[in-house]
């Protein structure tokens, strides 16, 4: 299956990466099984510019070396040592290349190459120590949460461009692992939540300022508005009571007509004057002028006639006026209710919020404490993972450094003995 996958023909970058990975895995398997020729063929299938090229070049060189073909092993290793020095395969090739020169008895060349690579090992060890110190000081976490970096697909690599950031090329494998990604995602989620909580606290401050501004604006105005409203309210209640009495009378007049209820003001005045004349004539005790009683009765009869003959029209007009009044009253009630709602809203816009805001501020404060504690734990875990990875790489380089020192000394010793033999001959 790996062999078939390693021979896929495609121009898609992801497919080619899978193809390279299959060839690398199969080559490594054959190398461990000591099938060096087969391993060599698999490693040579891997692209030189792909993400797995460094490991393939290293494996290809070792396949030749195990077969005793050290001259051929020099080719891939010479290419590999010119690449990014932080890569583990490149660092291993820095030991393998002079080792091959030594096997070819080019001891002076081997000694010089060992010396050059020892300097690079020193530089990288210093970088790793500085990176570990940087992580322990919290700069790694500060770099991880920068938004402008995370918008770039290569943001992990770009971390190394920041001042005081750790050497992230040493952390690429770690940061690509599932455990680190899950831990990082949790940390970033907590960091985002912390920002939201801080934003909510700021929002509460702004909300309190708005409420205070409303209080300052409304409190001086409301007493005068309430006084006027009470006056209007009492007048309105009086008019509504009058309207209700009129409506009740009109309903009663449908059963028992009362024309006198619909007499005009002028007719009422005339009726009162006629009654006064009658009372005066009766109270005087003297005989009334000739025909006075008849004229008074005729006047009352005319008044009575007008009131009763106009009753139906007046009753119809009164009902129509009542309907018109009801429409106006309905509109007035709507305006009244709107004012009441507006008045309540004005008060409610700044009253009753203090306790709610205090409770929310307390809840947010507790949540921030919890989030900060979780962030500290999660951040410490990320830092520990990174420090452990860098420490392992530093120890590996230190081991390489020791081996290179002894190998360089041995190469110098062999080169010196070879020169002595040449002179002796």
mmCIF file of C-alpha atoms in Angstrom:
data_model
loop_
_atom_site.group_PDB
_atom_site.id
_atom_site.type_symbol
_atom_site.label_atom_id
_atom_site.label_comp_id
_atom_site.label_asym_id
_atom_site.label_seq_id
_atom_site.Cartn_x
_atom_site.Cartn_y
_atom_site.Cartn_z
ATOM 1 C CA UNK A 1 0.000 0.000 0.000
ATOM 2 C CA UNK A 2 2.799 2.450 0.892
ATOM 3 C CA UNK A 3 4.612 1.537 -2.323
ATOM 4 C CA UNK A 4 1.502 2.245 -4.428
ATOM 5 C CA UNK A 5 0.884 5.505 -2.591
ATOM 6 C CA UNK A 6 4.499 6.506 -3.156
ATOM 7 C CA UNK A 7 4.052 6.225 -6.917
ATOM 8 C CA UNK A 8 0.925 8.379 -7.292
ATOM 9 C CA UNK A 9 1.080 10.816 -10.194
ATOM 10 C CA UNK A 10 -0.412 14.207 -9.357
ATOM 11 C CA UNK A 11 0.241 17.935 -9.462
ATOM 12 C CA UNK A 12 -1.707 18.672 -6.276
ATOM 13 C CA UNK A 13 0.573 19.849 -3.471
ATOM 14 C CA UNK A 14 -1.243 17.943 -0.725
ATOM 15 C CA UNK A 15 -1.257 14.738 -2.752
ATOM 16 C CA UNK A 16 2.461 15.113 -3.427
ATOM 17 C CA UNK A 17 3.079 15.625 0.297
ATOM 18 C CA UNK A 18 1.212 12.378 1.045
ATOM 19 C CA UNK A 19 3.278 10.659 -1.647
ATOM 20 C CA UNK A 20 6.520 11.939 -0.062
ATOM 21 C CA UNK A 21 5.374 10.846 3.395
ATOM 22 C CA UNK A 22 4.592 7.326 2.140
ATOM 23 C CA UNK A 23 8.019 7.007 0.515
ATOM 24 C CA UNK A 24 9.729 8.328 3.660
ATOM 25 C CA UNK A 25 7.886 5.897 5.942
ATOM 26 C CA UNK A 26 8.577 2.965 3.632
ATOM 27 C CA UNK A 27 12.238 3.976 3.252
ATOM 28 C CA UNK A 28 12.665 4.253 7.032
ATOM 29 C CA UNK A 29 11.052 0.835 7.471
ATOM 30 C CA UNK A 30 13.376 -0.768 4.916
ATOM 31 C CA UNK A 31 16.385 0.982 6.495
ATOM 32 C CA UNK A 32 15.503 -0.506 9.889
ATOM 33 C CA UNK A 33 15.136 -3.901 8.212
ATOM 34 C CA UNK A 34 18.637 -3.427 6.698
ATOM 35 C CA UNK A 35 17.316 -3.433 3.137
ATOM 36 C CA UNK A 36 19.573 -0.530 2.287
ATOM 37 C CA UNK A 37 19.164 -0.667 -1.509
ATOM 38 C CA UNK A 38 15.398 -0.685 -1.222
ATOM 39 C CA UNK A 39 15.515 2.113 1.322
ATOM 40 C CA UNK A 40 17.747 4.161 -0.985
ATOM 41 C CA UNK A 41 15.215 3.852 -3.806
ATOM 42 C CA UNK A 42 12.345 4.964 -1.561
ATOM 43 C CA UNK A 43 14.257 7.984 -0.235
ATOM 44 C CA UNK A 44 15.154 9.070 -3.771
ATOM 45 C CA UNK A 45 11.455 9.258 -4.653
ATOM 46 C CA UNK A 46 10.967 12.092 -2.146
ATOM 47 C CA UNK A 47 11.053 15.598 -3.647
ATOM 48 C CA UNK A 48 14.044 17.760 -2.753
ATOM 49 C CA UNK A 49 11.803 20.787 -2.090
ATOM 50 C CA UNK A 50 9.092 18.981 -0.128
ATOM 51 C CA UNK A 51 8.418 19.096 3.623
ATOM 52 C CA UNK A 52 10.015 15.647 4.129
ATOM 53 C CA UNK A 53 13.124 16.225 2.019
ATOM 54 C CA UNK A 54 15.503 16.719 4.966
ATOM 55 C CA UNK A 55 14.685 13.358 6.527
ATOM 56 C CA UNK A 56 14.842 11.696 3.116
ATOM 57 C CA UNK A 57 18.301 13.149 2.390
ATOM 58 C CA UNK A 58 19.520 12.005 5.793
ATOM 59 C CA UNK A 59 18.135 8.493 5.275
ATOM 60 C CA UNK A 60 19.541 8.299 1.748
ATOM 61 C CA UNK A 61 23.007 9.127 3.060
ATOM 62 C CA UNK A 62 22.788 6.498 5.800
ATOM 63 C CA UNK A 63 21.641 3.869 3.293
ATOM 64 C CA UNK A 64 24.809 4.483 1.279
ATOM 65 C CA UNK A 65 26.941 4.620 4.425
ATOM 66 C CA UNK A 66 25.644 1.267 5.682
ATOM 67 C CA UNK A 67 26.589 -0.182 2.299
ATOM 68 C CA UNK A 68 30.073 1.290 2.668
ATOM 69 C CA UNK A 69 29.502 3.814 -0.144
ATOM 70 C CA UNK A 70 30.717 6.823 1.818
ATOM 71 C CA UNK A 71 31.535 8.884 -1.272
ATOM 72 C CA UNK A 72 27.935 8.579 -2.423
ATOM 73 C CA UNK A 73 26.727 9.352 1.101
ATOM 74 C CA UNK A 74 28.561 12.681 0.921
ATOM 75 C CA UNK A 75 26.202 13.925 -1.817
ATOM 76 C CA UNK A 76 22.876 14.041 0.106
ATOM 77 C CA UNK A 77 24.578 15.016 3.363
ATOM 78 C CA UNK A 78 26.460 17.890 1.709
ATOM 79 C CA UNK A 79 23.145 19.217 0.411
ATOM 80 C CA UNK A 80 21.471 18.732 3.773
ATOM 81 C CA UNK A 81 24.015 20.606 5.922
ATOM 82 C CA UNK A 82 23.396 23.809 3.932
ATOM 83 C CA UNK A 83 19.775 23.938 5.067
ATOM 84 C CA UNK A 84 18.117 25.383 8.189
ATOM 85 C CA UNK A 85 20.440 24.483 11.050
ATOM 86 C CA UNK A 86 17.620 24.125 13.589
ATOM 87 C CA UNK A 87 16.244 21.065 11.800
ATOM 88 C CA UNK A 88 17.055 17.805 13.601
ATOM 89 C CA UNK A 89 18.002 16.038 10.365
ATOM 90 C CA UNK A 90 20.386 18.856 9.432
ATOM 91 C CA UNK A 91 22.046 18.676 12.841
ATOM 92 C CA UNK A 92 22.494 14.922 12.541
ATOM 93 C CA UNK A 93 23.966 15.402 9.061
ATOM 94 C CA UNK A 94 26.516 17.789 10.586
ATOM 95 C CA UNK A 95 27.932 14.794 12.430
ATOM 96 C CA UNK A 96 27.422 12.339 9.590
ATOM 97 C CA UNK A 97 29.227 14.396 6.918
ATOM 98 C CA UNK A 98 32.631 14.626 8.672
ATOM 99 C CA UNK A 99 32.139 11.004 9.780
ATOM 100 C CA UNK A 100 31.988 10.033 6.085
ATOM 101 C CA UNK A 101 35.123 12.059 5.393
ATOM 102 C CA UNK A 102 36.833 10.193 8.195
ATOM 103 C CA UNK A 103 35.781 6.852 6.753
ATOM 104 C CA UNK A 104 37.317 7.954 3.450
ATOM 105 C CA UNK A 105 40.525 8.765 5.363
ATOM 106 C CA UNK A 106 40.225 12.470 4.526
ATOM 107 C CA UNK A 107 40.956 13.200 8.168
ATOM 108 C CA UNK A 108 42.102 16.802 7.780
ATOM 109 C CA UNK A 109 38.875 17.661 5.951
ATOM 110 C CA UNK A 110 36.881 15.834 8.606
ATOM 111 C CA UNK A 111 38.625 17.780 11.376
ATOM 112 C CA UNK A 112 37.936 21.133 9.683
ATOM 113 C CA UNK A 113 34.259 20.261 9.098
ATOM 114 C CA UNK A 114 33.874 19.111 12.708
ATOM 115 C CA UNK A 115 35.375 22.409 13.856
ATOM 116 C CA UNK A 116 32.979 24.459 11.701
ATOM 117 C CA UNK A 117 29.950 22.537 12.876
ATOM 118 C CA UNK A 118 31.015 22.754 16.518
ATOM 119 C CA UNK A 119 30.773 26.534 16.238
ATOM 120 C CA UNK A 120 27.255 26.187 14.864
ATOM 121 C CA UNK A 121 26.344 23.816 17.686
ATOM 122 C CA UNK A 122 27.585 26.410 20.196
ATOM 123 C CA UNK A 123 25.415 29.079 18.571
ATOM 124 C CA UNK A 124 22.342 26.845 18.549
ATOM 125 C CA UNK A 125 22.816 25.796 22.166
ATOM 126 C CA UNK A 126 22.996 29.481 23.142
ATOM 127 C CA UNK A 127 19.800 30.091 21.149
ATOM 128 C CA UNK A 128 18.045 27.239 22.902
ATOM 129 C CA UNK A 129 19.083 28.494 26.344
ATOM 130 C CA UNK A 130 17.895 31.990 25.460
ATOM 131 C CA UNK A 131 14.639 30.527 24.149
ATOM 132 C CA UNK A 132 14.063 28.565 27.343
ATOM 133 C CA UNK A 133 14.671 31.730 29.363
ATOM 134 C CA UNK A 134 12.299 33.657 27.082
ATOM 135 C CA UNK A 135 9.554 31.074 27.600
ATOM 136 C CA UNK A 136 10.035 31.085 31.376
ATOM 137 C CA UNK A 137 9.635 34.884 31.338
ATOM 138 C CA UNK A 138 6.234 34.554 29.617
ATOM 139 C CA UNK A 139 7.159 35.919 26.190
ATOM 140 C CA UNK A 140 6.127 32.736 24.414
ATOM 141 C CA UNK A 141 2.527 33.052 25.627
ATOM 142 C CA UNK A 142 2.488 36.750 24.767
ATOM 143 C CA UNK A 143 3.526 35.900 21.221
ATOM 144 C CA UNK A 144 0.929 33.129 20.884
ATOM 145 C CA UNK A 145 -2.031 35.448 21.517
ATOM 146 C CA UNK A 146 -1.130 38.115 18.954
ATOM 147 C CA UNK A 147 -4.085 38.365 16.552
ATOM 148 C CA UNK A 148 -2.110 39.627 13.557
ATOM 149 C CA UNK A 149 0.058 36.513 13.629
ATOM 150 C CA UNK A 150 -2.828 34.055 13.801
ATOM 151 C CA UNK A 151 -4.337 35.487 10.630
ATOM 152 C CA UNK A 152 -1.332 34.119 8.727
ATOM 153 C CA UNK A 153 -1.254 30.430 7.785
ATOM 154 C CA UNK A 154 2.455 30.328 8.723
ATOM 155 C CA UNK A 155 1.980 32.164 12.008
ATOM 156 C CA UNK A 156 3.898 29.534 13.982
ATOM 157 C CA UNK A 157 7.011 30.136 11.885
ATOM 158 C CA UNK A 158 6.504 33.908 11.986
ATOM 159 C CA UNK A 159 6.768 33.837 15.770
ATOM 160 C CA UNK A 160 10.548 33.637 15.413
ATOM 161 C CA UNK A 161 10.508 37.069 13.733
ATOM 162 C CA UNK A 162 9.273 38.725 16.923
ATOM 163 C CA UNK A 163 11.817 40.246 19.316
ATOM 164 C CA UNK A 164 12.545 38.030 22.340
ATOM 165 C CA UNK A 165 10.398 35.206 20.926
ATOM 166 C CA UNK A 166 11.766 31.659 21.293
ATOM 167 C CA UNK A 167 13.374 29.812 18.400
ATOM 168 C CA UNK A 168 10.139 28.248 17.137
ATOM 169 C CA UNK A 169 11.773 26.123 14.445
ATOM 170 C CA UNK A 170 12.727 23.814 17.307
ATOM 171 C CA UNK A 171 9.057 23.693 18.323
ATOM 172 C CA UNK A 172 7.436 22.976 14.960
ATOM 173 C CA UNK A 173 6.961 19.255 15.612
ATOM 174 C CA UNK A 174 5.680 19.944 19.119
ATOM 175 C CA UNK A 175 3.289 22.679 17.980
ATOM 176 C CA UNK A 176 1.942 20.430 15.232
ATOM 177 C CA UNK A 177 1.095 17.683 17.732
ATOM 178 C CA UNK A 178 -2.503 17.038 18.790
ATOM 179 C CA UNK A 179 -1.853 17.512 22.518
ATOM 180 C CA UNK A 180 -0.183 20.875 22.024
ATOM 181 C CA UNK A 181 -2.876 22.067 19.603
ATOM 182 C CA UNK A 182 -5.640 21.109 22.042
ATOM 183 C CA UNK A 183 -3.843 22.846 24.901
ATOM 184 C CA UNK A 184 -3.193 25.887 22.738
ATOM 185 C CA UNK A 185 -6.833 26.027 21.620
ATOM 186 C CA UNK A 186 -7.973 25.904 25.241
ATOM 187 C CA UNK A 187 -5.544 28.680 26.156
ATOM 188 C CA UNK A 188 -6.642 30.883 23.253
ATOM 189 C CA UNK A 189 -10.311 30.292 24.134
ATOM 190 C CA UNK A 190 -9.602 31.326 27.712
ATOM 191 C CA UNK A 191 -7.684 34.373 26.522
ATOM 192 C CA UNK A 192 -10.582 35.400 24.282
ATOM 193 C CA UNK A 193 -13.033 34.859 27.144
ATOM 194 C CA UNK A 194 -10.835 37.005 29.389
ATOM 195 C CA UNK A 195 -10.967 39.798 26.818
ATOM 196 C CA UNK A 196 -14.744 39.524 26.605
ATOM 197 C CA UNK A 197 -15.095 39.700 30.373
ATOM 198 C CA UNK A 198 -12.869 42.776 30.449
ATOM 199 C CA UNK A 199 -14.994 44.298 27.693
ATOM 200 C CA UNK A 200 -18.164 43.565 29.656
ATOM 201 C CA UNK A 201 -16.734 45.340 32.693
ATOM 202 C CA UNK A 202 -16.004 48.359 30.497
ATOM 203 C CA UNK A 203 -19.553 48.167 29.126
ATOM 204 C CA UNK A 204 -20.935 48.243 32.669
ATOM 205 C CA UNK A 205 -18.947 51.410 33.384
ATOM 206 C CA UNK A 206 -20.328 53.020 30.227
ATOM 207 C CA UNK A 207 -23.847 51.869 31.134
ATOM 208 C CA UNK A 208 -23.559 53.453 34.569
ATOM 209 C CA UNK A 209 -22.484 56.727 32.979
ATOM 210 C CA UNK A 210 -25.507 56.642 30.660
ATOM 211 C CA UNK A 211 -27.837 55.973 33.603
ATOM 212 C CA UNK A 212 -26.329 58.860 35.560
ATOM 213 C CA UNK A 213 -26.750 61.198 32.590
ATOM 214 C CA UNK A 214 -30.412 60.183 32.332
ATOM 215 C CA UNK A 215 -30.921 60.827 36.047
ATOM 216 C CA UNK A 216 -29.328 64.268 35.790
ATOM 217 C CA UNK A 217 -31.538 65.091 32.790
ATOM 218 C CA UNK A 218 -34.921 63.760 33.991
ATOM 219 C CA UNK A 219 -34.977 64.442 37.735
ATOM 220 C CA UNK A 220 -35.212 68.276 37.432
ATOM 221 C CA UNK A 221 -37.983 67.992 34.806
ATOM 222 C CA UNK A 222 -40.232 65.342 36.301
ATOM 223 C CA UNK A 223 -41.668 67.279 39.321
ATOM 224 C CA UNK A 224 -43.158 70.031 37.123
ATOM 225 C CA UNK A 225 -44.374 67.470 34.582
ATOM 226 C CA UNK A 226 -46.012 65.431 37.359
ATOM 227 C CA UNK A 227 -47.739 68.534 38.777
ATOM 228 C CA UNK A 228 -49.203 69.456 35.409
ATOM 229 C CA UNK A 229 -50.180 65.880 34.785
ATOM 230 C CA UNK A 230 -52.086 65.682 38.084
ATOM 231 C CA UNK A 231 -54.063 68.786 37.140
ATOM 232 C CA UNK A 232 -54.839 67.388 33.720
ATOM 233 C CA UNK A 233 -55.684 64.022 35.230
ATOM 234 C CA UNK A 234 -58.246 65.524 37.650
ATOM 235 C CA UNK A 235 -59.851 67.521 34.842
ATOM 236 C CA UNK A 236 -59.987 64.477 32.640
ATOM 237 C CA UNK A 237 -61.598 62.361 35.359
ATOM 238 C CA UNK A 238 -64.267 65.066 35.883
ATOM 239 C CA UNK A 239 -65.059 65.205 32.166
ATOM 240 C CA UNK A 240 -65.230 61.422 31.961
ATOM 241 C CA UNK A 241 -67.696 61.339 34.865
ATOM 242 C CA UNK A 242 -69.832 63.960 33.116
ATOM 243 C CA UNK A 243 -69.712 61.967 29.893
ATOM 244 C CA UNK A 244 -70.773 58.825 31.741
ATOM 245 C CA UNK A 245 -73.762 60.607 33.321
ATOM 246 C CA UNK A 246 -74.875 61.928 29.925
ATOM 247 C CA UNK A 247 -74.577 58.464 28.419
ATOM 248 C CA UNK A 248 -76.619 56.949 31.250
ATOM 249 C CA UNK A 249 -79.344 59.592 30.827
ATOM 250 C CA UNK A 250 -79.566 59.063 27.079
ATOM 251 C CA UNK A 251 -79.866 55.310 27.599
ATOM 252 C CA UNK A 252 -82.626 55.884 30.170
ATOM 253 C CA UNK A 253 -84.437 58.235 27.772
ATOM 254 C CA UNK A 254 -84.704 55.400 25.260
ATOM 255 C CA UNK A 255 -87.105 53.766 27.738
ATOM 256 C CA UNK A 256 -88.693 56.852 29.336
ATOM 257 C CA UNK A 257 -88.477 59.956 27.104
ATOM 258 C CA UNK A 258 -87.582 63.129 28.967
ATOM 259 C CA UNK A 259 -87.878 66.089 26.577
ATOM 260 C CA UNK A 260 -87.102 68.530 29.404
ATOM 261 C CA UNK A 261 -83.570 67.043 29.633
ATOM 262 C CA UNK A 262 -82.915 68.252 26.081
ATOM 263 C CA UNK A 263 -84.198 71.810 26.509
ATOM 264 C CA UNK A 264 -81.772 74.471 25.388
ATOM 265 C CA UNK A 265 -80.207 76.926 27.820
ATOM 266 C CA UNK A 266 -82.393 79.715 26.431
ATOM 267 C CA UNK A 267 -85.490 77.592 26.917
ATOM 268 C CA UNK A 268 -84.472 76.815 30.483
ATOM 269 C CA UNK A 269 -84.035 80.526 31.219
ATOM 270 C CA UNK A 270 -87.446 81.291 29.720
ATOM 271 C CA UNK A 271 -89.004 78.470 31.732
ATOM 272 C CA UNK A 272 -87.473 79.841 34.932
ATOM 273 C CA UNK A 273 -88.814 83.331 34.175
ATOM 274 C CA UNK A 274 -92.300 81.974 33.497
ATOM 275 C CA UNK A 275 -92.189 80.086 36.788
ATOM 276 C CA UNK A 276 -91.059 83.280 38.552
ATOM 277 C CA UNK A 277 -93.961 85.243 37.028
ATOM 278 C CA UNK A 278 -96.411 82.590 38.169
ATOM 279 C CA UNK A 279 -94.956 82.650 41.670
ATOM 280 C CA UNK A 280 -95.110 86.434 41.854
ATOM 281 C CA UNK A 281 -98.749 86.527 40.719
ATOM 282 C CA UNK A 282 -99.705 83.925 43.280
ATOM 283 C CA UNK A 283 -97.707 85.449 46.144
ATOM 284 C CA UNK A 284 -98.976 89.038 45.708
ATOM 285 C CA UNK A 285 -102.521 88.141 46.907
ATOM 286 C CA UNK A 286 -104.014 90.766 44.600
ATOM 287 C CA UNK A 287 -106.066 90.040 41.528
ATOM 288 C CA UNK A 288 -103.844 89.578 38.492
ATOM 289 C CA UNK A 289 -104.189 91.890 35.530
ATOM 290 C CA UNK A 290 -106.812 90.894 33.033
ATOM 291 C CA UNK A 291 -105.519 88.136 30.752
ATOM 292 C CA UNK A 292 -102.126 87.768 32.532
ATOM 293 C CA UNK A 293 -102.735 84.161 33.537
ATOM 294 C CA UNK A 294 -103.807 83.286 30.032
ATOM 295 C CA UNK A 295 -100.748 84.869 28.495
ATOM 296 C CA UNK A 296 -98.474 83.056 30.946
ATOM 297 C CA UNK A 297 -100.147 79.756 30.146
ATOM 298 C CA UNK A 298 -99.826 80.470 26.444
ATOM 299 C CA UNK A 299 -96.098 81.192 26.847
ATOM 300 C CA UNK A 300 -95.614 77.948 28.779
ATOM 301 C CA UNK A 301 -97.600 76.099 26.162
ATOM 302 C CA UNK A 302 -95.407 77.489 23.377
ATOM 303 C CA UNK A 303 -92.296 76.533 25.354
ATOM 304 C CA UNK A 304 -93.715 73.074 26.058
ATOM 305 C CA UNK A 305 -94.633 72.655 22.374
ATOM 306 C CA UNK A 306 -91.153 73.574 21.177
ATOM 307 C CA UNK A 307 -89.438 71.251 23.658
ATOM 308 C CA UNK A 308 -91.635 68.252 22.871
ATOM 309 C CA UNK A 309 -91.819 68.699 19.108
ATOM 310 C CA UNK A 310 -88.022 69.105 18.888
ATOM 311 C CA UNK A 311 -87.360 66.112 21.153
ATOM 312 C CA UNK A 312 -86.678 63.474 18.476
ATOM 313 C CA UNK A 313 -84.280 65.680 16.538
ATOM 314 C CA UNK A 314 -82.566 66.835 19.694
ATOM 315 C CA UNK A 315 -82.260 63.256 20.953
ATOM 316 C CA UNK A 316 -80.712 62.176 17.637
ATOM 317 C CA UNK A 317 -78.297 65.105 17.747
ATOM 318 C CA UNK A 318 -77.389 64.313 21.359
ATOM 319 C CA UNK A 319 -76.596 60.685 20.481
ATOM 320 C CA UNK A 320 -74.455 61.830 17.559
ATOM 321 C CA UNK A 321 -72.636 64.313 19.771
ATOM 322 C CA UNK A 322 -72.057 61.557 22.321
ATOM 323 C CA UNK A 323 -70.530 59.327 19.648
ATOM 324 C CA UNK A 324 -68.274 62.196 18.550
ATOM 325 C CA UNK A 325 -67.336 62.763 22.169
ATOM 326 C CA UNK A 326 -66.553 59.070 22.629
ATOM 327 C CA UNK A 327 -64.114 59.204 19.704
ATOM 328 C CA UNK A 328 -62.367 62.201 21.229
ATOM 329 C CA UNK A 329 -62.305 60.523 24.627
ATOM 330 C CA UNK A 330 -60.790 57.361 23.093
ATOM 331 C CA UNK A 331 -58.078 59.476 21.468
ATOM 332 C CA UNK A 332 -57.519 61.285 24.745
ATOM 333 C CA UNK A 333 -57.217 57.967 26.593
ATOM 334 C CA UNK A 334 -54.654 56.774 24.056
ATOM 335 C CA UNK A 335 -52.604 59.909 24.597
ATOM 336 C CA UNK A 336 -53.047 59.570 28.339
ATOM 337 C CA UNK A 337 -51.831 55.970 28.352
ATOM 338 C CA UNK A 338 -48.909 56.896 26.069
ATOM 339 C CA UNK A 339 -47.913 59.633 28.498
ATOM 340 C CA UNK A 340 -48.138 57.232 31.446
ATOM 341 C CA UNK A 341 -45.930 54.721 29.635
ATOM 342 C CA UNK A 342 -43.451 57.432 28.655
ATOM 343 C CA UNK A 343 -43.410 58.755 32.206
ATOM 344 C CA UNK A 344 -42.763 55.282 33.584
ATOM 345 C CA UNK A 345 -40.084 54.654 30.959
ATOM 346 C CA UNK A 346 -38.359 57.901 31.897
ATOM 347 C CA UNK A 347 -38.166 56.816 35.525
ATOM 348 C CA UNK A 348 -37.280 53.233 34.714
ATOM 349 C CA UNK A 349 -34.473 54.405 32.419
ATOM 350 C CA UNK A 350 -32.342 55.302 35.448
ATOM 351 C CA UNK A 351 -33.936 53.668 38.507
ATOM 352 C CA UNK A 352 -33.464 50.092 39.689
ATOM 353 C CA UNK A 353 -30.204 49.381 37.864
ATOM 354 C CA UNK A 354 -27.688 49.817 40.661
ATOM 355 C CA UNK A 355 -28.300 46.423 42.275
ATOM 356 C CA UNK A 356 -28.390 44.640 38.921
ATOM 357 C CA UNK A 357 -25.121 46.226 37.797
ATOM 358 C CA UNK A 358 -23.476 45.443 41.126
ATOM 359 C CA UNK A 359 -24.523 41.793 40.870
ATOM 360 C CA UNK A 360 -23.294 41.548 37.285
ATOM 361 C CA UNK A 361 -20.018 43.212 38.193
ATOM 362 C CA UNK A 362 -19.561 40.708 41.022
ATOM 363 C CA UNK A 363 -20.314 37.763 38.713
ATOM 364 C CA UNK A 364 -17.915 39.074 36.071
ATOM 365 C CA UNK A 365 -15.228 39.601 38.696
ATOM 366 C CA UNK A 366 -15.569 36.020 39.931
ATOM 367 C CA UNK A 367 -15.553 34.727 36.355
ATOM 368 C CA UNK A 368 -12.391 36.704 35.588
ATOM 369 C CA UNK A 369 -10.662 35.284 38.644
ATOM 370 C CA UNK A 370 -11.563 31.765 37.551
ATOM 371 C CA UNK A 371 -10.519 32.394 33.937
ATOM 372 C CA UNK A 372 -7.237 33.976 35.037
ATOM 373 C CA UNK A 373 -6.508 30.963 37.228
ATOM 374 C CA UNK A 374 -7.292 28.533 34.390
ATOM 375 C CA UNK A 375 -5.217 30.610 31.964
ATOM 376 C CA UNK A 376 -2.270 30.524 34.332
ATOM 377 C CA UNK A 377 -2.510 26.737 34.619
ATOM 378 C CA UNK A 378 -2.976 26.221 30.890
ATOM 379 C CA UNK A 379 -0.201 28.670 30.071
ATOM 380 C CA UNK A 380 2.140 26.925 32.497
ATOM 381 C CA UNK A 381 1.338 23.626 30.774
ATOM 382 C CA UNK A 382 2.155 25.092 27.341
ATOM 383 C CA UNK A 383 5.357 26.617 28.654
ATOM 384 C CA UNK A 384 6.347 23.330 30.282
ATOM 385 C CA UNK A 385 5.750 21.449 27.023
ATOM 386 C CA UNK A 386 7.838 23.978 25.082
ATOM 387 C CA UNK A 387 10.620 24.059 27.684
ATOM 388 C CA UNK A 388 10.767 20.257 27.787
ATOM 389 C CA UNK A 389 11.003 20.126 23.996
ATOM 390 C CA UNK A 390 13.750 22.754 23.871
ATOM 391 C CA UNK A 391 15.590 21.103 26.749
ATOM 392 C CA UNK A 392 15.548 17.782 24.921
ATOM 393 C CA UNK A 393 16.861 19.470 21.778
ATOM 394 C CA UNK A 394 19.564 21.242 23.795
ATOM 395 C CA UNK A 395 20.653 17.981 25.413
ATOM 396 C CA UNK A 396 20.712 16.322 22.002
ATOM 397 C CA UNK A 397 22.895 19.118 20.643
ATOM 398 C CA UNK A 398 25.124 18.909 23.703
ATOM 399 C CA UNK A 399 25.532 15.187 23.035
ATOM 400 C CA UNK A 400 26.337 15.957 19.390
ATOM 401 C CA UNK A 401 28.812 18.557 20.575
ATOM 402 C CA UNK A 402 30.648 16.070 22.788
ATOM 403 C CA UNK A 403 30.749 13.484 20.017
ATOM 404 C CA UNK A 404 31.989 16.109 17.567
ATOM 405 C CA UNK A 405 34.735 17.196 19.980
ATOM 406 C CA UNK A 406 36.048 13.659 20.391
ATOM 407 C CA UNK A 407 35.666 12.947 16.680
ATOM 408 C CA UNK A 408 37.492 16.183 15.806
ATOM 409 C CA UNK A 409 40.327 15.301 18.172
ATOM 410 C CA UNK A 410 40.506 11.820 16.698
ATOM 411 C CA UNK A 411 40.515 13.265 13.157
ATOM 412 C CA UNK A 412 43.301 15.697 14.025
ATOM 413 C CA UNK A 413 45.254 12.842 15.595
ATOM 414 C CA UNK A 414 44.830 10.639 12.540
ATOM 415 C CA UNK A 415 45.711 13.483 10.193
ATOM 416 C CA UNK A 416 48.863 14.198 12.237
ATOM 417 C CA UNK A 417 49.907 10.542 12.234
ATOM 418 C CA UNK A 418 49.264 10.323 8.497
ATOM 419 C CA UNK A 419 51.440 13.374 7.875
ATOM 420 C CA UNK A 420 54.192 11.859 10.039
ATOM 421 C CA UNK A 421 54.065 8.600 8.103
ATOM 422 C CA UNK A 422 54.232 10.479 4.793
ATOM 423 C CA UNK A 423 57.342 12.356 5.966
ATOM 424 C CA UNK A 424 58.919 9.157 7.229
ATOM 425 C CA UNK A 425 58.454 7.477 3.899
#
